[in-house]
CSV table of C-alpha atoms in Angstrom, one decimal:
chain,number,residue,atom,x,y,z
A,1,MET,CA,0.0,0.0,0.0
A,2,ASN,CA,1.4,3.4,-1.0
A,3,LYS,CA,1.4,6.7,0.9
A,4,LYS,CA,-1.4,8.1,-1.3
A,5,THR,CA,-3.7,5.3,-0.4
A,6,PHE,CA,-3.0,5.6,3.3
A,7,THR,CA,-3.5,9.4,3.2
A,8,THR,CA,-6.9,8.9,1.5
A,9,SER,CA,-7.9,6.4,4.1
A,10,LEU,CA,-6.8,8.7,6.9
A,11,LEU,CA,-8.9,11.6,5.5
A,12,ALA,CA,-11.9,9.3,5.1
A,13,THR,CA,-11.6,8.1,8.7
A,14,SER,CA,-11.4,11.7,10.0
A,15,LEU,CA,-14.6,12.6,8.1
A,16,VAL,CA,-16.4,9.6,9.5
A,17,LEU,CA,-15.3,10.4,13.1
A,18,SER,CA,-16.4,14.1,12.6
A,19,ALA,CA,-19.9,13.0,11.5
A,20,TYR,CA,-20.2,10.7,14.4
A,21,ALA,CA,-18.8,13.0,17.1
A,22,ALA,CA,-20.8,16.2,17.0
A,23,ASP,CA,-22.4,18.9,14.9
A,24,ASP,CA,-19.9,21.6,16.3
A,25,VAL,CA,-16.2,21.5,15.3
A,26,TRP,CA,-14.1,23.0,18.1
A,27,SER,CA,-10.7,24.6,17.5
A,28,TYR,CA,-8.1,24.8,20.3
A,29,ALA,CA,-8.8,28.6,20.7
A,30,GLU,CA,-12.5,27.9,21.0
A,31,CYS,CA,-11.9,25.3,23.7
A,32,VAL,CA,-9.8,27.8,25.7
A,33,ASP,CA,-12.4,30.5,25.4
A,34,TYR,CA,-15.2,28.2,26.5
A,35,ALA,CA,-13.2,26.8,29.4
A,36,ARG,CA,-12.3,30.3,30.6
A,37,SER,CA,-16.0,31.0,31.2
A,38,ASN,CA,-17.3,27.6,32.2
A,39,ASN,CA,-14.5,25.7,34.1
A,40,ILE,CA,-15.7,25.3,37.7
A,41,SER,CA,-12.3,25.4,39.2
A,42,LEU,CA,-11.7,28.8,37.6
A,43,GLN,CA,-15.0,30.1,38.8
A,44,LYS,CA,-14.1,29.1,42.3
A,45,LEU,CA,-10.8,31.0,42.0
A,46,ARG,CA,-12.6,34.1,40.8
A,47,LEU,CA,-14.9,33.9,43.9
A,48,SER,CA,-11.8,33.7,46.1
A,49,GLU,CA,-10.5,36.7,44.3
A,50,GLN,CA,-13.7,38.6,45.1
A,51,VAL,CA,-13.3,37.5,48.8
A,52,SER,CA,-9.8,39.0,48.8
A,53,GLY,CA,-11.2,42.3,47.5
A,54,LEU,CA,-13.8,42.3,50.3
A,55,GLU,CA,-11.2,41.7,52.9
A,56,LEU,CA,-9.2,44.6,51.6
A,57,GLU,CA,-12.2,46.9,51.8
A,58,GLU,CA,-12.7,45.7,55.4
A,59,ALA,CA,-9.1,46.4,56.3
A,60,GLN,CA,-9.4,49.9,54.8
A,61,ALA,CA,-12.6,50.6,56.7
A,62,GLN,CA,-10.6,50.2,60.0
A,63,TRP,CA,-9.7,53.9,59.6
A,64,GLN,CA,-13.3,54.8,60.0
A,65,PRO,CA,-14.9,55.3,63.5
A,66,THR,CA,-17.5,52.9,64.9
A,67,LEU,CA,-20.9,54.0,66.0
A,68,ASP,CA,-23.4,52.0,68.0
A,69,PHE,CA,-27.0,52.7,69.1
A,70,ASN,CA,-28.0,51.0,72.4
A,71,THR,CA,-31.2,51.0,74.4
A,72,THR,CA,-32.0,49.3,77.7
A,73,HIS,CA,-35.5,48.9,79.2
A,74,GLY,CA,-36.4,47.2,82.4
A,75,PHE,CA,-39.4,46.6,84.7
A,76,THR,CA,-39.2,46.1,88.5
A,77,ASN,CA,-41.8,44.7,90.8
A,78,SER,CA,-41.4,45.3,94.6
A,79,PRO,CA,-44.5,43.6,96.1
A,80,TRP,CA,-43.8,44.5,99.8
A,81,ARG,CA,-43.3,48.2,99.2
A,82,SER,CA,-46.0,50.5,100.6
A,83,SER,CA,-46.3,52.4,97.4
A,84,ASP,CA,-45.2,52.3,93.8
A,85,SER,CA,-44.4,48.6,93.9
A,86,ASN,CA,-44.0,48.6,90.1
A,87,ALA,CA,-41.4,50.7,88.3
A,88,TYR,CA,-40.1,51.0,84.8
A,89,ASN,CA,-36.8,52.5,83.6
A,90,GLY,CA,-35.3,52.9,80.1
A,91,GLN,CA,-32.1,54.3,78.7
A,92,VAL,CA,-31.1,55.1,75.1
A,93,GLY,CA,-27.7,56.3,73.7
A,94,PHE,CA,-25.1,56.5,71.0
A,95,ASN,CA,-21.5,55.4,71.5
A,96,ALA,CA,-18.7,56.1,69.1
A,97,GLY,CA,-15.1,54.9,69.0
A,98,TRP,CA,-12.0,55.4,66.9
A,99,THR,CA,-8.6,53.9,67.2
A,100,VAL,CA,-6.0,56.7,67.1
A,101,TRP,CA,-3.0,54.4,67.0
A,102,ASN,CA,-2.4,50.7,67.3
A,103,GLY,CA,1.3,50.3,66.7
A,104,GLY,CA,0.9,50.5,62.9
A,105,GLU,CA,-1.1,47.3,62.7
A,106,ARG,CA,-3.9,48.9,60.7
A,107,GLU,CA,-1.6,50.3,58.0
A,108,LYS,CA,0.3,47.0,57.7
A,109,THR,CA,-2.9,45.0,57.5
A,110,ILE,CA,-4.1,47.1,54.6
A,111,GLU,CA,-0.8,46.5,52.8
A,112,ARG,CA,-1.0,42.8,53.5
A,113,ASN,CA,-4.6,42.6,52.1
A,114,LYS,CA,-3.5,44.5,49.0
A,115,LEU,CA,-0.8,41.8,48.5
A,116,ASN,CA,-3.4,39.1,49.1
A,117,THR,CA,-5.7,40.6,46.5
A,118,GLU,CA,-2.8,40.6,43.9
A,119,ILE,CA,-1.8,37.1,44.9
A,120,SER,CA,-5.4,35.9,44.3
A,121,ARG,CA,-5.4,37.6,40.9
A,122,LEU,CA,-2.1,35.9,40.0
A,123,ASP,CA,-3.5,32.5,41.2
A,124,THR,CA,-6.5,32.9,38.9
A,125,GLU,CA,-4.3,33.9,35.9
A,126,ASP,CA,-1.9,31.1,36.6
A,127,ALA,CA,-4.8,28.6,36.8
A,128,ILE,CA,-6.0,29.9,33.4
A,129,ARG,CA,-2.6,29.3,31.9
A,130,THR,CA,-2.4,25.8,33.4
A,131,LEU,CA,-5.8,25.1,32.0
A,132,GLU,CA,-4.6,26.2,28.6
A,133,THR,CA,-1.6,23.7,28.7
A,134,ASP,CA,-3.9,20.9,30.0
A,135,LEU,CA,-6.3,21.6,27.1
A,136,LEU,CA,-3.3,21.6,24.7
A,137,GLN,CA,-2.1,18.2,25.8
A,138,VAL,CA,-5.6,16.7,25.7
A,139,TYR,CA,-6.3,18.3,22.3
A,140,LEU,CA,-3.2,16.8,20.8
A,141,ASN,CA,-3.9,13.4,22.4
A,142,ILE,CA,-7.3,13.4,20.7
A,143,LEU,CA,-5.8,14.2,17.4
A,144,TYR,CA,-3.2,11.5,17.9
A,145,ALA,CA,-5.8,9.0,18.9
A,146,ARG,CA,-7.9,9.9,15.8
A,147,GLU,CA,-5.0,9.4,13.4
A,148,ALA,CA,-4.2,6.1,15.2
A,149,ILE,CA,-7.7,4.9,14.4
A,150,ALA,CA,-7.0,5.4,10.7
A,151,ILE,CA,-3.8,3.4,11.0
A,152,TYR,CA,-5.5,0.4,12.6
A,153,GLU,CA,-8.5,0.7,10.3
A,154,GLU,CA,-6.3,0.4,7.3
A,155,ALA,CA,-4.3,-2.5,8.9
A,156,GLU,CA,-7.6,-4.3,9.7
A,157,LYS,CA,-8.8,-3.9,6.1
A,158,LEU,CA,-5.6,-5.2,4.7
A,159,SER,CA,-5.3,-8.2,7.0
A,160,GLY,CA,-8.9,-9.0,6.5
A,161,ALA,CA,-8.5,-9.1,2.8
A,162,GLN,CA,-5.4,-11.3,3.2
A,163,ALA,CA,-7.2,-13.7,5.4
A,164,GLU,CA,-10.1,-13.9,3.0
A,165,ARG,CA,-7.8,-14.6,0.1
A,166,MET,CA,-6.1,-17.3,2.1
A,167,ARG,CA,-9.5,-18.9,2.9
A,168,GLN,CA,-10.2,-19.0,-0.8
A,169,LEU,CA,-6.9,-20.6,-1.5
A,170,MET,CA,-7.5,-23.1,1.3
A,171,ASP,CA,-10.9,-24.0,-0.1
A,172,ALA,CA,-9.2,-24.6,-3.5
A,173,GLY,CA,-6.7,-26.8,-1.9
A,174,ARG,CA,-3.8,-24.5,-2.6
A,175,ALA,CA,-3.1,-23.5,1.0
A,176,SER,CA,-3.1,-25.2,4.4
A,177,LYS,CA,-5.4,-24.6,7.4
A,178,VAL,CA,-2.4,-23.5,9.4
A,179,ASP,CA,-1.7,-20.6,6.9
A,180,TYR,CA,-5.3,-19.5,7.0
A,181,ALA,CA,-5.4,-19.7,10.9
A,182,GLN,CA,-2.3,-17.6,11.1
A,183,LEU,CA,-3.7,-14.8,8.9
A,184,LYS,CA,-7.1,-15.1,10.6
A,185,ALA,CA,-5.4,-14.6,14.0
A,186,GLN,CA,-3.6,-11.5,12.5
A,187,HIS,CA,-6.9,-10.1,11.4
A,188,GLN,CA,-8.4,-10.6,14.8
A,189,GLN,CA,-5.4,-8.9,16.4
A,190,ASP,CA,-5.9,-5.9,14.1
A,191,ILE,CA,-9.6,-5.8,15.0
A,192,TYR,CA,-8.6,-5.7,18.7
A,193,ASN,CA,-6.1,-2.9,18.1
A,194,LEU,CA,-8.7,-0.9,16.2
A,195,VAL,CA,-11.3,-1.3,19.0
A,196,ASN,CA,-8.7,-0.4,21.6
A,197,SER,CA,-7.7,2.8,19.7
A,198,GLN,CA,-11.3,3.8,19.4
A,199,GLY,CA,-11.7,3.4,23.2
A,200,THR,CA,-8.6,5.5,23.7
A,201,TYR,CA,-10.1,8.2,21.4
A,202,ASP,CA,-13.4,8.2,23.4
A,203,THR,CA,-11.5,8.4,26.7
A,204,ARG,CA,-9.5,11.4,25.5
A,205,ARG,CA,-12.6,13.1,24.4
A,206,MET,CA,-14.1,12.6,27.9
A,207,GLU,CA,-11.0,14.2,29.4
A,208,LEU,CA,-11.6,17.2,27.2
A,209,LYS,CA,-15.3,17.4,28.1
A,210,LYS,CA,-14.4,17.3,31.7
A,211,LEU,CA,-12.1,20.3,31.3
A,212,LEU,CA,-14.8,22.2,29.4
A,213,GLU,CA,-17.5,21.1,31.9
A,214,LEU,CA,-19.6,19.7,29.1
A,215,GLY,CA,-22.6,17.6,30.1
A,216,ILE,CA,-23.4,14.1,29.0
A,217,ASP,CA,-25.8,15.5,26.4
A,218,ARG,CA,-23.0,17.4,24.6
A,219,ASP,CA,-20.7,15.9,22.1
A,220,ILE,CA,-17.5,17.4,20.6
A,221,THR,CA,-15.2,16.9,17.7
A,222,LEU,CA,-12.0,18.8,17.0
A,223,ALA,CA,-10.8,20.8,14.1
A,224,ASP,CA,-7.9,19.4,12.2
A,225,VAL,CA,-4.4,20.9,12.6
A,226,GLU,CA,-2.0,21.2,9.8
A,227,ILE,CA,1.4,19.8,10.9
A,228,SER,CA,4.2,19.8,8.4
A,229,ALA,CA,7.5,17.9,8.7
A,230,SER,CA,9.4,21.2,8.6
A,231,GLN,CA,7.4,22.4,11.6
A,232,ILE,CA,8.1,19.2,13.5
A,233,LEU,CA,11.8,19.5,12.8
A,234,ALA,CA,12.1,23.3,13.4
A,235,ALA,CA,15.2,24.3,15.4
A,236,LEU,CA,14.6,25.1,19.1
A,237,PRO,CA,15.6,28.4,20.7
A,238,PRO,CA,18.5,28.5,23.2
A,239,VAL,CA,17.6,26.7,26.4
A,240,ASP,CA,19.1,29.3,28.7
A,241,GLU,CA,17.1,32.0,27.0
A,242,SER,CA,13.9,30.0,27.4
A,243,TYR,CA,14.6,29.6,31.1
A,244,ARG,CA,15.2,33.3,31.6
A,245,LEU,CA,12.0,34.1,29.9
A,246,ALA,CA,10.2,31.5,31.9
A,247,VAL,CA,11.3,33.1,35.1
A,248,GLN,CA,10.2,36.5,33.9
A,249,THR,CA,6.7,35.4,32.8
A,250,ASP,CA,5.9,32.7,35.4
A,251,LEU,CA,2.9,33.9,37.5
A,252,LYS,CA,3.3,31.3,40.2
A,253,LEU,CA,6.8,32.6,40.9
A,254,LYS,CA,5.5,36.2,41.1
A,255,GLY,CA,2.9,35.1,43.5
A,256,LEU,CA,5.5,33.4,45.7
A,257,GLU,CA,7.7,36.5,45.7
A,258,LEU,CA,4.6,38.5,46.8
A,259,GLU,CA,4.1,35.9,49.6
A,260,GLU,CA,7.6,36.6,50.8
A,261,ASP,CA,6.8,40.3,50.9
A,262,GLY,CA,3.6,39.5,52.7
A,263,ALA,CA,5.4,37.5,55.3
A,264,GLU,CA,7.5,40.5,56.1
A,265,LEU,CA,4.3,42.5,56.7
A,266,ASP,CA,3.1,39.6,58.9
A,267,VAL,CA,6.2,40.1,61.1
A,268,ALA,CA,5.4,43.8,61.5
A,269,ILE,CA,1.7,43.1,62.2
A,270,ALA,CA,2.7,40.5,64.9
A,271,ARG,CA,5.1,43.1,66.5
A,272,ALA,CA,2.3,45.7,66.5
A,273,SER,CA,0.2,43.6,68.8
A,274,GLY,CA,2.7,44.2,71.6
A,275,MET,CA,2.7,48.0,71.3
A,276,PRO,CA,0.6,50.5,73.2
A,277,ARG,CA,-2.8,51.4,71.7
A,278,ILE,CA,-4.6,54.7,71.9
A,279,SER,CA,-8.4,54.9,71.3
A,280,LEU,CA,-10.9,57.7,71.5
A,281,ASN,CA,-14.4,57.1,72.8
A,282,ALA,CA,-17.5,59.4,72.9
A,283,GLY,CA,-21.2,59.0,73.5
A,284,VAL,CA,-24.5,60.6,74.3
A,285,SER,CA,-27.4,59.0,76.3
A,286,THR,CA,-30.5,59.8,78.2
A,287,GLY,CA,-33.1,57.8,80.3
A,288,TYR,CA,-36.6,57.7,81.8
A,289,TYR,CA,-38.0,56.4,85.0
A,290,ALA,CA,-41.6,55.7,85.9
A,291,PRO,CA,-43.4,56.5,88.0
A,292,GLY,CA,-41.6,59.9,88.0
A,293,ASP,CA,-41.7,63.3,86.6
A,294,ASN,CA,-42.9,64.4,83.2
A,295,PHE,CA,-41.4,62.1,80.5
A,296,GLY,CA,-39.9,65.0,78.5
A,297,THR,CA,-38.5,66.6,81.6
A,298,GLN,CA,-36.8,63.4,82.6
A,299,LEU,CA,-35.3,62.9,79.2
A,300,LYS,CA,-33.9,66.4,79.3
A,301,GLN,CA,-32.5,66.2,82.8
A,302,ALA,CA,-31.0,62.7,82.2
A,303,PHE,CA,-29.3,63.7,78.9
A,304,ASN,CA,-25.5,63.5,79.1
A,305,GLU,CA,-22.5,63.6,76.9
A,306,ASN,CA,-19.1,61.9,77.4
A,307,ILE,CA,-15.7,61.7,75.7
A,308,GLY,CA,-12.6,59.9,76.7
A,309,LEU,CA,-9.1,58.9,75.6
A,310,THR,CA,-7.8,55.4,76.4
A,311,LEU,CA,-4.2,54.3,76.5
A,312,ALA,CA,-3.6,50.5,76.8
A,313,ILE,CA,0.0,49.3,77.4
A,314,PRO,CA,0.5,45.5,77.2
A,315,ILE,CA,2.8,44.3,79.9
A,316,LEU,CA,2.3,40.5,80.0
A,317,ASP,CA,0.4,38.7,77.2
A,318,ASN,CA,1.5,35.1,77.8
A,319,LYS,CA,4.1,35.3,75.0
A,320,ARG,CA,1.4,35.8,72.4
A,321,THR,CA,3.3,38.6,70.7
A,322,LYS,CA,6.6,36.8,70.8
A,323,THR,CA,5.1,33.6,69.4
A,324,ALA,CA,3.3,35.5,66.7
A,325,VAL,CA,6.5,37.2,65.6
A,326,ALA,CA,8.4,33.9,65.5
A,327,ARG,CA,5.6,32.2,63.6
A,328,ALA,CA,5.6,35.0,61.0
A,329,ARG,CA,9.4,34.8,60.6
A,330,VAL,CA,9.1,31.0,59.9
A,331,GLN,CA,6.4,31.8,57.3
A,332,GLN,CA,8.8,34.3,55.7
A,333,LEU,CA,11.6,31.7,55.5
A,334,ASN,CA,9.1,29.2,54.1
A,335,ALA,CA,8.0,31.7,51.4
A,336,ARG,CA,11.6,32.3,50.4
A,337,LEU,CA,12.2,28.5,50.1
A,338,ASP,CA,9.0,28.1,48.0
A,339,ALA,CA,10.3,30.8,45.6
A,340,ASP,CA,13.7,29.0,45.4
A,341,GLN,CA,12.0,25.7,44.8
A,342,ARG,CA,9.9,27.2,42.0
A,343,HIS,CA,13.1,28.4,40.3
A,344,THR,CA,14.4,24.8,40.4
A,345,GLU,CA,11.1,23.5,39.1
A,346,LEU,CA,11.1,25.9,36.2
A,347,ALA,CA,14.7,25.0,35.3
A,348,GLN,CA,13.9,21.2,35.4
A,349,ALA,CA,10.6,21.6,33.4
A,350,VAL,CA,12.3,23.7,30.7
A,351,GLU,CA,15.2,21.3,30.4
A,352,ASN,CA,13.0,18.2,30.4
A,353,TRP,CA,10.8,19.6,27.6
A,354,TYR,CA,14.0,20.3,25.5
A,355,ILE,CA,15.2,16.8,26.1
A,356,ASP,CA,11.9,15.2,25.2
A,357,THR,CA,11.4,17.5,22.1
A,358,ARG,CA,14.8,16.8,20.7
A,359,SER,CA,14.4,13.1,21.3
A,360,ALA,CA,11.0,13.2,19.5
A,361,GLN,CA,12.5,15.1,16.6
A,362,SER,CA,15.3,12.5,16.2
A,363,ARG,CA,12.7,9.7,16.5
A,364,TYR,CA,10.6,11.4,13.9
A,365,GLN,CA,13.5,11.5,11.4
A,366,ALA,CA,14.3,7.9,12.1
A,367,ALA,CA,10.6,6.9,11.9
A,368,GLU,CA,10.3,8.5,8.4
A,369,GLN,CA,13.1,6.3,7.1
A,370,GLN,CA,11.7,3.3,8.9
A,371,LEU,CA,8.3,3.9,7.5
A,372,GLU,CA,9.6,4.2,3.9
A,373,SER,CA,11.5,1.0,4.3
A,374,ALA,CA,8.6,-0.8,5.9
A,375,MET,CA,6.2,0.3,3.1
A,376,ALA,CA,8.6,-0.9,0.4
A,377,THR,CA,9.1,-4.2,2.3
A,378,ASP,CA,5.4,-4.8,2.8
A,379,GLU,CA,4.7,-4.1,-0.9
A,380,LEU,CA,7.4,-6.4,-2.0
A,381,THR,CA,6.4,-9.1,0.4
A,382,ASN,CA,2.7,-9.0,-0.8
A,383,GLU,CA,3.9,-9.4,-4.4
A,384,GLN,CA,6.1,-12.3,-3.4
A,385,PHE,CA,3.3,-13.9,-1.4
A,386,SER,CA,1.0,-13.7,-4.4
A,387,LEU,CA,3.7,-15.7,-6.3
A,388,GLY,CA,4.1,-18.2,-3.5
A,389,LEU,CA,7.6,-17.1,-2.8
A,390,VAL,CA,7.2,-16.2,0.9
A,391,ASN,CA,5.2,-17.8,3.7
A,392,THR,CA,2.5,-16.4,6.0
A,393,ILE,CA,5.0,-15.6,8.8
A,394,ASP,CA,7.0,-13.3,6.5
A,395,LEU,CA,3.7,-11.7,5.3
A,396,MET,CA,2.6,-11.1,8.9
A,397,THR,CA,6.0,-9.7,9.9
A,398,ALA,CA,6.0,-7.2,7.1
A,399,HIS,CA,2.4,-6.2,8.0
A,400,ASN,CA,3.2,-5.7,11.7
A,401,ASN,CA,6.4,-3.8,10.9
A,402,LEU,CA,4.4,-1.4,8.7
A,403,VAL,CA,1.8,-0.8,11.4
A,404,GLU,CA,4.5,-0.2,14.0
A,405,ALA,CA,6.4,2.2,11.8
A,406,ARG,CA,3.3,4.3,11.2
A,407,GLN,CA,2.6,4.3,14.9
A,408,ALA,CA,6.2,5.3,15.7
A,409,LEU,CA,6.1,8.2,13.2
A,410,LEU,CA,2.7,9.4,14.5
A,411,GLN,CA,3.8,9.3,18.1
A,412,ALA,CA,7.0,11.1,17.4
A,413,LYS,CA,5.2,13.8,15.5
A,414,TYR,CA,2.8,14.7,18.3
A,415,MET,CA,5.4,14.4,21.0
A,416,ALA,CA,7.6,16.9,19.1
A,417,LEU,CA,4.7,19.2,18.5
A,418,LEU,CA,3.7,19.1,22.1
A,419,GLY,CA,7.2,19.8,23.3
A,420,GLN,CA,7.6,22.8,20.9
A,421,LYS,CA,4.3,24.3,22.2
A,422,MET,CA,5.3,23.8,25.8
A,423,ILE,CA,8.6,25.6,25.2
A,424,GLU,CA,6.6,28.3,23.5
A,425,TYR,CA,4.4,28.5,26.6
A,426,TYR,CA,7.4,28.9,29.0
A,427,ARG,CA,8.8,31.6,26.8
A,428,THR,CA,5.7,33.7,26.2
A,429,SER,CA,3.0,32.4,28.7
A,430,THR,CA,0.7,31.8,25.8
A,431,VAL,CA,-0.2,28.8,23.7
A,432,SER,CA,-1.4,28.7,20.1
A,433,LEU,CA,-2.3,25.8,17.9
């Protein structure tokens, strides 16, 4: 079988799968846009981002005074008194308070909440980028599985035709039952491989539907992606440059660096809890007692105003301040270690993708030559088998070698493409397909 026949078969299989899968054809960009709006994990992170914003508003509101309205009403019964055994009293008033100074805790808390808000935003953006790379891998896995189906479909058709021809020869007395059984077993193995590849394709599509939060009533098929040999074998940029760009664009690393700054603020906040505090308090109130004088007169005479300044100096706090400072310093060191660890993770990830991509490119070049040789061998073996010059074992070996060569080329192609796109992601924080 030549390359033209195989390409025609691959195209026909893709069209059949598209008709079976869904009415809508999704590109990678459309998958990303849909996931940005519908992925549940992203929606939860956006809610967390909103909570961080509310906490910042609460911290900023600590500069404002507090104001309370209070009212107290009571009824007293004195059964043994000679007169007025029942009495009623009530009080109403407003109390206001404002913290003049609390050791700088208020200011540092506002700064910390600003950092928390920015960290939440970075977490959301990082999750979006992670989702994009997850979608990329699943998307390419689906395309790979779809092309694998075409390979096994063609293999099944060919082995089926060979088995049928052998059956005819056996019925005519020109071949043995052993030869027919061997080719029949090869056909059954190809059927199994085809069914297995179809199952893999369905599993990969389910993974994509999960990322997109699509329900059981929704189906999906993917747009084809043009992949040329020159694109697969394109030269990679310098690895040290990619690592430097990865450090500059990595949002997780930026978030960890902000966490380190936040830990420094936590130390200052913890220290502020052991400093003196000054607060200003003021209030107005009045009351009424019955039986008594005129209601209005009582309210007027009982009306009072008060204002006061309070200074609180902590002396012994059971080591709460000291422990809080020590805990904050540990968190600061931990944040610094997390940032250092992220640098290491980035370096390893970039280097690993370079190793995998270069390996895939080398395997792709070798697989091209292997496929060309396997196709020529298979074609020659089929011709010789028709003339009775080779046995069924040689025919089956040539058939399996051809299938394996196509699979090796297909796998190397998608591994190289995935590696190139991941390197692109580390360099630019974006993925395109």
